[in-house]
Structure formats: structure tokens, C-alpha cells
CSV table of C-alpha atoms in Angstrom, one decimal:
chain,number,residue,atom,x,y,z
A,88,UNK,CA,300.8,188.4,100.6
A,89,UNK,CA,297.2,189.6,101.1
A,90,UNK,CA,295.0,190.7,98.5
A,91,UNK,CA,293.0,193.9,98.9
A,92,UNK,CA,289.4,195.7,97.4
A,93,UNK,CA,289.9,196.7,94.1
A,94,UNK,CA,289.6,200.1,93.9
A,95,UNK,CA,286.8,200.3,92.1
A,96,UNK,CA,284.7,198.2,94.7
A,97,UNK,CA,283.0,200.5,97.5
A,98,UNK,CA,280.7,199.3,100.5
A,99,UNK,CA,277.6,200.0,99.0
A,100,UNK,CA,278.6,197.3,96.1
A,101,UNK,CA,278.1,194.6,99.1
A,102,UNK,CA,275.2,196.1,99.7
A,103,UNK,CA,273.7,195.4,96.4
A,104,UNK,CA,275.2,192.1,96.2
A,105,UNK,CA,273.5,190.9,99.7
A,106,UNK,CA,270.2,192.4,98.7
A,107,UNK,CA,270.2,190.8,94.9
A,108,UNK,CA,271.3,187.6,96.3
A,109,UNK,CA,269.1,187.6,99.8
A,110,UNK,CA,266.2,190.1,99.3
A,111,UNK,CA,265.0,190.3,96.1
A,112,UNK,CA,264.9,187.0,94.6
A,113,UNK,CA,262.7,186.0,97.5
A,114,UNK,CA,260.3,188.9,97.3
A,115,UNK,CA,262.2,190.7,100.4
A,116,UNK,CA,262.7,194.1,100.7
A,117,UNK,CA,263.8,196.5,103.2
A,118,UNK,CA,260.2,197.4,103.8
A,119,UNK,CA,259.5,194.4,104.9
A,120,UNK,CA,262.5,193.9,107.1
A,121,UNK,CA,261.3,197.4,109.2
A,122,UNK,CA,257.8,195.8,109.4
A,123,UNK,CA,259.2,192.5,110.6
A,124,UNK,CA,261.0,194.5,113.5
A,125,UNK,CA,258.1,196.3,114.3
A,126,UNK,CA,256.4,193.2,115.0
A,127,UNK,CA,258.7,192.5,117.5
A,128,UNK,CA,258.2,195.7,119.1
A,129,UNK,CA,254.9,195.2,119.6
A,130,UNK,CA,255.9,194.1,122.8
A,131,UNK,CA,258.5,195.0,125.0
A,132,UNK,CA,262.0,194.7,123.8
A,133,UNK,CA,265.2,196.3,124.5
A,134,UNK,CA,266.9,194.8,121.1
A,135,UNK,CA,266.1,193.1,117.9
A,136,UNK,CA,268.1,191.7,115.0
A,137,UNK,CA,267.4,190.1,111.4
A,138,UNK,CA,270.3,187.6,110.4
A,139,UNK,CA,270.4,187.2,106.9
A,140,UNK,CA,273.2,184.5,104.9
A,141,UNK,CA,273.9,182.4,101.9
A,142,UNK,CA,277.1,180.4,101.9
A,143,UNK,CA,278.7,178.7,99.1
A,144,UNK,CA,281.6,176.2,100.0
A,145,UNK,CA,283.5,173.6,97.9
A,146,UNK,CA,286.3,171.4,98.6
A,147,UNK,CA,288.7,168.8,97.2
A,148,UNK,CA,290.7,166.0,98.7
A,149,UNK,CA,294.2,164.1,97.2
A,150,UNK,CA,295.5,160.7,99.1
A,151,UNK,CA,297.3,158.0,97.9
A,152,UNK,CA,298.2,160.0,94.4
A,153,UNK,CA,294.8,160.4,93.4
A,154,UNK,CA,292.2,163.3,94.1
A,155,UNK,CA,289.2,160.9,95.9
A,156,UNK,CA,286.6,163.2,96.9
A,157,UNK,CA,284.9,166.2,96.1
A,158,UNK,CA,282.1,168.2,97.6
A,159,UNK,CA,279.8,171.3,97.1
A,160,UNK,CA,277.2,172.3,99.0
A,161,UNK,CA,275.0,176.3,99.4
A,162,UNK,CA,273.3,176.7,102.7
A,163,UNK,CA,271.1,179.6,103.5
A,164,UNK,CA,268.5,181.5,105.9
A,165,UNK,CA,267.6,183.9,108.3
A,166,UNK,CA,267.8,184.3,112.0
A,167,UNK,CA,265.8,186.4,113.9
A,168,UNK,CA,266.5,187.6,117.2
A,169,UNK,CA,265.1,189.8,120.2
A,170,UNK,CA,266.7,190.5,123.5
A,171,UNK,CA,264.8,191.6,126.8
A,172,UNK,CA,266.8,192.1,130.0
A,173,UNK,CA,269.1,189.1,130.0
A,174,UNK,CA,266.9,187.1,128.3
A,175,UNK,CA,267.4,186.0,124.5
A,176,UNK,CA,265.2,184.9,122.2
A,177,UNK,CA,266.3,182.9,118.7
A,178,UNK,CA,264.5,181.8,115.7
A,179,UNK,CA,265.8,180.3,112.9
A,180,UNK,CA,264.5,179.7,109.1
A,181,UNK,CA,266.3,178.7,106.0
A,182,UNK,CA,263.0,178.7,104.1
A,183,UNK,CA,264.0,183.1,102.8
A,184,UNK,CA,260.5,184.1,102.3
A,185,UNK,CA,257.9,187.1,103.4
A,186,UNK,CA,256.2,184.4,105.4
A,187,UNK,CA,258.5,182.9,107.0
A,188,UNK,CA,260.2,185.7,107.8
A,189,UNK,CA,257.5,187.1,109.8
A,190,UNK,CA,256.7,184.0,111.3
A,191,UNK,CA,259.8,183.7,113.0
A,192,UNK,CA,259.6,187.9,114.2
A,193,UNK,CA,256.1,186.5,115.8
A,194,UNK,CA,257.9,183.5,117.4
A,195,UNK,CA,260.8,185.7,119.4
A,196,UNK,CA,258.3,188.6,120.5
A,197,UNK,CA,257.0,186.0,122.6
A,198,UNK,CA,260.3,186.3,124.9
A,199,UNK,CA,258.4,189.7,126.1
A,200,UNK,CA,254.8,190.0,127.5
A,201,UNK,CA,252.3,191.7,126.1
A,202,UNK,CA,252.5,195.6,125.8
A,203,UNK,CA,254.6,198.1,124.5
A,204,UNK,CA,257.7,200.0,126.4
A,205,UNK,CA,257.4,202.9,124.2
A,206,UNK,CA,260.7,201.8,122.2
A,207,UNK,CA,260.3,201.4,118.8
A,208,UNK,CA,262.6,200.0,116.3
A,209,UNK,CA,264.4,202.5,114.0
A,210,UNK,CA,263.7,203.1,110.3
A,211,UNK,CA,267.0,201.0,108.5
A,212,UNK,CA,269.8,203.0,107.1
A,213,UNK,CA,272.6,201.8,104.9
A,214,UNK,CA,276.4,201.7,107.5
A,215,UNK,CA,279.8,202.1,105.5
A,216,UNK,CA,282.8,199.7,106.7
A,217,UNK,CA,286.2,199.3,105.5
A,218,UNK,CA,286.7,196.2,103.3
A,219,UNK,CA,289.2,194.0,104.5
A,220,UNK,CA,289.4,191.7,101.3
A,221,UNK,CA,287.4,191.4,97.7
A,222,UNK,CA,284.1,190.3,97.4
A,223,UNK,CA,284.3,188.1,94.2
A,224,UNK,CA,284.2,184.3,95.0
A,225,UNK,CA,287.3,182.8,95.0
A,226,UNK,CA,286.4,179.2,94.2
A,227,UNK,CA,285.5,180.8,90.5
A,228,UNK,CA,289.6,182.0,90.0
A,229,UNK,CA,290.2,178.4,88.8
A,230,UNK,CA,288.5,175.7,86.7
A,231,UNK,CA,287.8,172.2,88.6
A,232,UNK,CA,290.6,170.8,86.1
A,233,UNK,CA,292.7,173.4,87.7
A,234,UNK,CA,291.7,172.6,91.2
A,235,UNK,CA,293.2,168.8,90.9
A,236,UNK,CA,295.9,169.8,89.0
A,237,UNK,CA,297.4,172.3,92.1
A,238,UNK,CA,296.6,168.9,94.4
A,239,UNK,CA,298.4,166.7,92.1
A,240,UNK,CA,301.5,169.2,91.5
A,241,UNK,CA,301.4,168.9,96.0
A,242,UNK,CA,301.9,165.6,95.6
A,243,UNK,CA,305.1,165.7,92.8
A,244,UNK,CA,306.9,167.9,95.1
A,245,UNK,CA,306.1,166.4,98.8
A,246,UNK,CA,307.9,163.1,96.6
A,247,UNK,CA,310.3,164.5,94.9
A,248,UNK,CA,311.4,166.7,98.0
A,249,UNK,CA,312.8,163.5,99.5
A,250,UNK,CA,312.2,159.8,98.7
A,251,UNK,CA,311.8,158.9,102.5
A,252,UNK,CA,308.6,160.3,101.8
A,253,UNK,CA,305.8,157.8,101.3
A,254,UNK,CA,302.1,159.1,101.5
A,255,UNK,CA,300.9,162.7,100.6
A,256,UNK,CA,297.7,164.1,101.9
A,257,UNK,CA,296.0,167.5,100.2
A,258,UNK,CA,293.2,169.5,100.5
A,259,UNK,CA,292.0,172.5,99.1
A,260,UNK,CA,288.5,174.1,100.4
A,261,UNK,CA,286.9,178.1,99.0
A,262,UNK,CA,284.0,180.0,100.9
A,263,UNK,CA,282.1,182.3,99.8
A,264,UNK,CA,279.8,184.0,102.3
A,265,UNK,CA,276.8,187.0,101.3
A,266,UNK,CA,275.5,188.4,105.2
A,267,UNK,CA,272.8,191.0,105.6
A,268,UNK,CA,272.0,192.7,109.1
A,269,UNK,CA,269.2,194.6,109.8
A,270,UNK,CA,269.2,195.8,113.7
A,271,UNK,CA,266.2,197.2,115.7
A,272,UNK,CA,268.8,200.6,116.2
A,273,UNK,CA,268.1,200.9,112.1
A,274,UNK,CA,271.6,199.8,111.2
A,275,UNK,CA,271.5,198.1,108.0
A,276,UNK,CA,275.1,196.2,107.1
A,277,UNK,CA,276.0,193.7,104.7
A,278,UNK,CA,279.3,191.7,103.8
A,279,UNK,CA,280.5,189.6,100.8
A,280,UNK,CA,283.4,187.1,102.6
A,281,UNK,CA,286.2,185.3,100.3
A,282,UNK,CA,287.8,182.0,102.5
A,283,UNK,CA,290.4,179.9,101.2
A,284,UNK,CA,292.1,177.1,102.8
A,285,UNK,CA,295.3,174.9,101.3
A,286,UNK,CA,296.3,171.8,103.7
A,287,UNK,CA,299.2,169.5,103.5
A,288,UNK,CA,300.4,166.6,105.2
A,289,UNK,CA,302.8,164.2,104.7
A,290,UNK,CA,304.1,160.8,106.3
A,291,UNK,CA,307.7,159.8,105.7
A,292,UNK,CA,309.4,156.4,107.1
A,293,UNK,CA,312.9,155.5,107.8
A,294,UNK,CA,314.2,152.2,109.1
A,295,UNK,CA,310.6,151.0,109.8
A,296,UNK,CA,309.4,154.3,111.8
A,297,UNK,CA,306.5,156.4,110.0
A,298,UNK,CA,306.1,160.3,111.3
A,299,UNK,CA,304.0,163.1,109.9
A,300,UNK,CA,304.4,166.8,109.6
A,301,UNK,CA,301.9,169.3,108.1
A,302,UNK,CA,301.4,172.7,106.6
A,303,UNK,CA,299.3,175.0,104.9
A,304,UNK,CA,297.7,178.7,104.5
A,305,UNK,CA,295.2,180.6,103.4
A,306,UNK,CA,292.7,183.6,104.3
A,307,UNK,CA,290.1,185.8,103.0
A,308,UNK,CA,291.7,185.4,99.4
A,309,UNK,CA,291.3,183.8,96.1
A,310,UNK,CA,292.5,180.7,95.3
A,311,UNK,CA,295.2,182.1,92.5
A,312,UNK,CA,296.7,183.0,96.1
A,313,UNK,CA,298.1,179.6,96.0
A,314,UNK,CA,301.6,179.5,93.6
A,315,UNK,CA,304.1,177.9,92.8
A,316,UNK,CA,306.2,179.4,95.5
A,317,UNK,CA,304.1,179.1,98.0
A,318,UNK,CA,302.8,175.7,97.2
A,319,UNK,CA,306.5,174.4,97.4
A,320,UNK,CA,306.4,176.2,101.0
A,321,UNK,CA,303.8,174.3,102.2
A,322,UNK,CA,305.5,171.0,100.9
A,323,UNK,CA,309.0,172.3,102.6
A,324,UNK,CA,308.0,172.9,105.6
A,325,UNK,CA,305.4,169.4,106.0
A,326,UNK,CA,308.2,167.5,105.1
A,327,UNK,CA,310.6,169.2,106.9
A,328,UNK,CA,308.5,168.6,110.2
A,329,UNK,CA,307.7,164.6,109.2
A,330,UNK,CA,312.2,164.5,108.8
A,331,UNK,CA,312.7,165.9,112.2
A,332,UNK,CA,310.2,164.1,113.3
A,333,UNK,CA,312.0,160.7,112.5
A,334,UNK,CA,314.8,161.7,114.4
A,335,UNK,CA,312.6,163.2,118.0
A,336,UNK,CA,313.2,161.8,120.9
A,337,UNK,CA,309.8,162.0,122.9
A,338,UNK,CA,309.5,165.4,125.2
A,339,UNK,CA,310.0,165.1,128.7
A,340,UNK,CA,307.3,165.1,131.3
A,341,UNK,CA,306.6,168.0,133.9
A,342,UNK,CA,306.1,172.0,134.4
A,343,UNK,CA,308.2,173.8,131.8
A,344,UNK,CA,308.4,177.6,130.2
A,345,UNK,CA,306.0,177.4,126.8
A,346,UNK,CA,306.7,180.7,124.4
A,347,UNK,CA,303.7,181.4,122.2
A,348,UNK,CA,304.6,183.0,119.0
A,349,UNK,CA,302.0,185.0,116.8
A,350,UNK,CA,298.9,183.4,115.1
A,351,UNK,CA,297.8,179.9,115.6
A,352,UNK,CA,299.2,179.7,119.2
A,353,UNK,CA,296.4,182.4,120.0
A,354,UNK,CA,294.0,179.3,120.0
A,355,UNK,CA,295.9,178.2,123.0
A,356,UNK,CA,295.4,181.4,124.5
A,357,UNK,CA,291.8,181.8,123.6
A,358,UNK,CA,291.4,178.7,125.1
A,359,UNK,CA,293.0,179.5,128.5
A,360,UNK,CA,291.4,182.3,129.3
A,361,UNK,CA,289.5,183.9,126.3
A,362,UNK,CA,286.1,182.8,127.2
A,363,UNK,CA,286.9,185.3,130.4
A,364,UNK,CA,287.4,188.0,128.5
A,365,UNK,CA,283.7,187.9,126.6
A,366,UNK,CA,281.4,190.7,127.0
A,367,UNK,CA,278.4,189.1,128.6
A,368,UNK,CA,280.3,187.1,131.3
A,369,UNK,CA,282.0,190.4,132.3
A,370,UNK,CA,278.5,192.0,132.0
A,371,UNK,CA,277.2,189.5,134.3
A,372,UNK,CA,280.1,189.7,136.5
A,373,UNK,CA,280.8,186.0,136.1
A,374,UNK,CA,284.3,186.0,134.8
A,375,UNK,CA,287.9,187.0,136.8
A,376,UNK,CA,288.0,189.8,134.8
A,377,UNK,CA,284.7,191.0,135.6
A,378,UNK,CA,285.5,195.1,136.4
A,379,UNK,CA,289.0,195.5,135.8
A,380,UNK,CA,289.4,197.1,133.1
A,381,UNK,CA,292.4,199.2,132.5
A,382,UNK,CA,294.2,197.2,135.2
A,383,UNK,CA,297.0,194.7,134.3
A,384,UNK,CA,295.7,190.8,134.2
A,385,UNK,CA,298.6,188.7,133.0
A,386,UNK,CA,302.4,188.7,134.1
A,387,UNK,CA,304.5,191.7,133.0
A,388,UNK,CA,305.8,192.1,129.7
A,389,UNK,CA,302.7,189.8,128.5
A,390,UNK,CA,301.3,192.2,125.4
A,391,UNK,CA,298.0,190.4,123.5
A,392,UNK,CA,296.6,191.8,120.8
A,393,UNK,CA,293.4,190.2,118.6
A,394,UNK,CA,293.3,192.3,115.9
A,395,UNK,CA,290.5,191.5,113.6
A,396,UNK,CA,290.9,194.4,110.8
A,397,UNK,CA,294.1,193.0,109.3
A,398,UNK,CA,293.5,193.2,105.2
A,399,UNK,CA,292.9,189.3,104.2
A,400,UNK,CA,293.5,187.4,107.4
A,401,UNK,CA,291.5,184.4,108.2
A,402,UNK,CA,290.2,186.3,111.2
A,403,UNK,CA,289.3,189.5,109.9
A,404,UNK,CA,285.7,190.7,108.9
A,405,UNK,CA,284.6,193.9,107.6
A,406,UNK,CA,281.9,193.7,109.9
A,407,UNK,CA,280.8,191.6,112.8
């Protein structure tokens, strides 16, 4: 179950939301980002970007029966950007102000020498996306009260799911993430991002022998994604692993045939030979993959598909 946009929210609602929560309460305006990128074109540049982000995360922890630690935290700032050839130049500051944000354009024009190429950066216009999930923050769907409580109710049904079941382990963590991109091609972009994670683990014992299985969900959601139903998924299927688990023999050694199922098992495959498939190694013509495009890489009837548009997924983004 993913939830969707309402359909009263449109782009240009992100829009506002990134400039009333980035811009304006620090005396930033769109005026000021064109200058900024001007500044970097004072010398030569090819490409120049303004970074803009505020993030509010919170998270929860159960062990032992009880709910033992909490945190919150908001982190925010802006990075600035310019590329020249195959150089890159980076500069970071989380201090959002006119000053500083000018300070750190002055910083990365200095990737360049002195004198202009002619190209200039482009006045900033607004870009339309689909939305791929709702912008309201989804720690605010439930009260703190309410938080513990969906921990707690893990932990009644982890136990009463079978009494060889001794130790429960829960977390619940929320996201919310405001981005604003302003580019030197005068693309201005922003995105409001919802994250939710639900984890659960649990360690059962039998005849002196303790195993562990775990389970969870979540994605660009609210937190009232997280019922009854699914909740006694999770718990099903964490204890159901920690069970079979108290009866596995250990896996034998050597080459053998691995089938890789969709989802998490991408991270496997990203791992083998994602980092190949990158633009800028195949720009550079570092990677295996380097000019073959079109061509088949992998063995027949080997299909891979990394779709990041999929409405709520953990992976998706509106924009990247």
C-alpha cells in the first residue's frame, strides 16, 4: 500500500513550502540566488549549482519491554557547487544566510581562472515534476504517546506469537526532508520528502540455542502506514525467521547458483557492479561498461530495472 499526492497538492505547493522554509526566513530570495551564480560566472565555468536543505528526523527505540531511547534532531544548509572540465569544485555552509551564501559562490569560482568564457548563468525558472508521495511530515500523523504505544503493541505480539520467544527489539524512525535547487541552466526545483522506517527483530531460544530473525517496512509515507495488519506482518515474519532459524543446519561452503528476487537484493547487485554503471566513470571511460551502450552486459535472460518513479517507494524521488 503506497500513499499518493492529494489531489489538491500541485508542484508549485513544494515550491512555496521550500522557499518559506529555506529562503525567506533567512532574507533569501530568488534574486539573490541568480546573483550568487553570476558570481560564479565571473570566471570560466561550464556548470554551477545551489543546494539548498532542511531535514527533520526523529526516532524511537524498544528493548527489553521498555521504549529506552529517543532522539530528534533538524539539520540544515546550503551547498554550492561549480564544475570546469573535469574538475569540481564544493562548498558547504549550514549557516542559510545572504553572506554566507555568497561567500561560499566566491569560494568555488576559484576552481576557474580569472576571465569570463562568455557563458553566463541563466535567469531561474520554476520546473514541474510528478510527485511521487505527499509532502506533509509524517512524524506529525501520531502523538509521541502514540509512537511508544505502536513499539509496545510490537512487543505483545513478537511474545504472544510464540513463547520461545525471549527478547524483542523495535524501532520506529520519520524524515522529513524540504530541498531547493537552483542550477546555472536557470532550472529552479524543489521537493518536500516524507521517510518512514518500522524495524523489528526478535531473538527466540530453544534447548539452550538463541537465533534471530528480523523484519520491517516503510517508504516515502506517513507513519499511520503502520497498522495493525501490517504490524503483525512484521512480527510474523521476524519470528518466523528466528523459528527456522533454531532448526538450520549451517550452509555449505563453495560456488553455488544465488537467485536474487526484487528489492533489497538490488543492494547486492548495486554492489557488484553498480558503481560501473555510473555516469562519470563511463564518461571517463574508466568502467567495463564504458561505450557499450545498447549492447547486452550480463548473461541472457538477466533483465534489471532501477526504477526510481515508483509512487512511495523508499527509493523514489520526485526529483533528483
Amino acid at each position: 500500500m503506497s500513499q499518493q499526492p492529494s489531489a489538491a497538492e500541485h508542484p508549485s505547493e513544494r515550491l512555496t513550502i521550500a522557499r518559506n522554509t529555506l529562503l525567506a526566513p533567512h532574507a533569501i530570495d530568488e534574486a539573490l540566488l541568480e546573483r550568487a551564480l553570476g558570481v560564479i560566472f565571473q570566471h570560466r565555468a561550464d556548470y554551477a549549482d545551489l543546494y539548498f536543505q532542511s531535514t527533520r528526523s526523529e526516532s524511537f527505540s524498544l528493548e527489553e519491554g521498555i521504549v529506552k531511547s529517543g532522539s530528534f534532531g533538524i539539520d540544515q544548509g546550503v551547498g554550492v557547487r561549480a564544475v570546469v572540465d573535469d574538475k569540481t569544485a564544493f562548498a558547504y555552509s549550514d549557516d542559510l544566510s545572504p553572506q554566507a551564501l555568497m561567500q561560499a559562490a566566491q569560494t568555488v569560482r576559484s576552481i576557474a581562472a580569472s576571465g569570463g568564457s562568455g557563458s553566463v548563468a541563466t535567469p531561474l525558472r520554476s520546473q514541474n515534476q510528478p510527485q511521487l508521495y505527499s509532502s506533509t511530515d509524517p512524524a506529525l500523523r501520531l502523538q509521541a504517546a502514540d509512537k511508544i504505544a505502536l513499539l509496545e503493541r510490537i512487543e505483545q505480539l513478537a511474545r504472544a506469537r510464540d513463547s520461545r520467544v525471549k527478547q524483542v527489539m523495535a524501532g520506529l524512525a520519520s524524515e522529513h526532508d524540504i530541498i531547493l535547487i537552483a542550477r546555472s541552466d536557470g532550472a529552479l526545483a524543489a521537493d518536500v520528502r516524507p521517510l518512514v522506517r518500522l524495524s523489528v527483530t526478535v531473538i527466540a531460544e530453544e534447548h539452550g540455542r538463541r537465533e534471530q530473525g528480523s523484519a520491517g517496512g516503510g517508504g516515502r509515507v506517513d507513519l499511520s502506514y503502520f497498522d495493525d495488519a501490517r504490524l503483525q506482518d512484521y512480527v510474523n515474519t521476524a519470528v518466523n525467521t528466528a523459528l527456522t532459524n533454531l532448526r538450520a543446519r549451517p550452509a555449505p561452503a563453495g560456488e553455488m547458483t544465488v537467485v536474487l528476487g526484487s528489492g533489497w537484493p538490488g543492494i547486492l547487485l548495486h554492489e557488484a557492479v553498480g558503481h560501473g554503471l555510473e555516469g562519470d566513470f563511463n564518461r571517463k571511460g574508466s568502467s567495463a561498461f564504458a561505450g557499450r551502450l545498447g549492447q547486452r552486459v550480463a548473461s541472457k535472460g538477466v533483465t534489471v530495472i532501477d526504477d526510481g518513479t515508483l509512487p512511495g517507494r523508499r527509493g523514489s524521488l520526485s526529483i533528483d
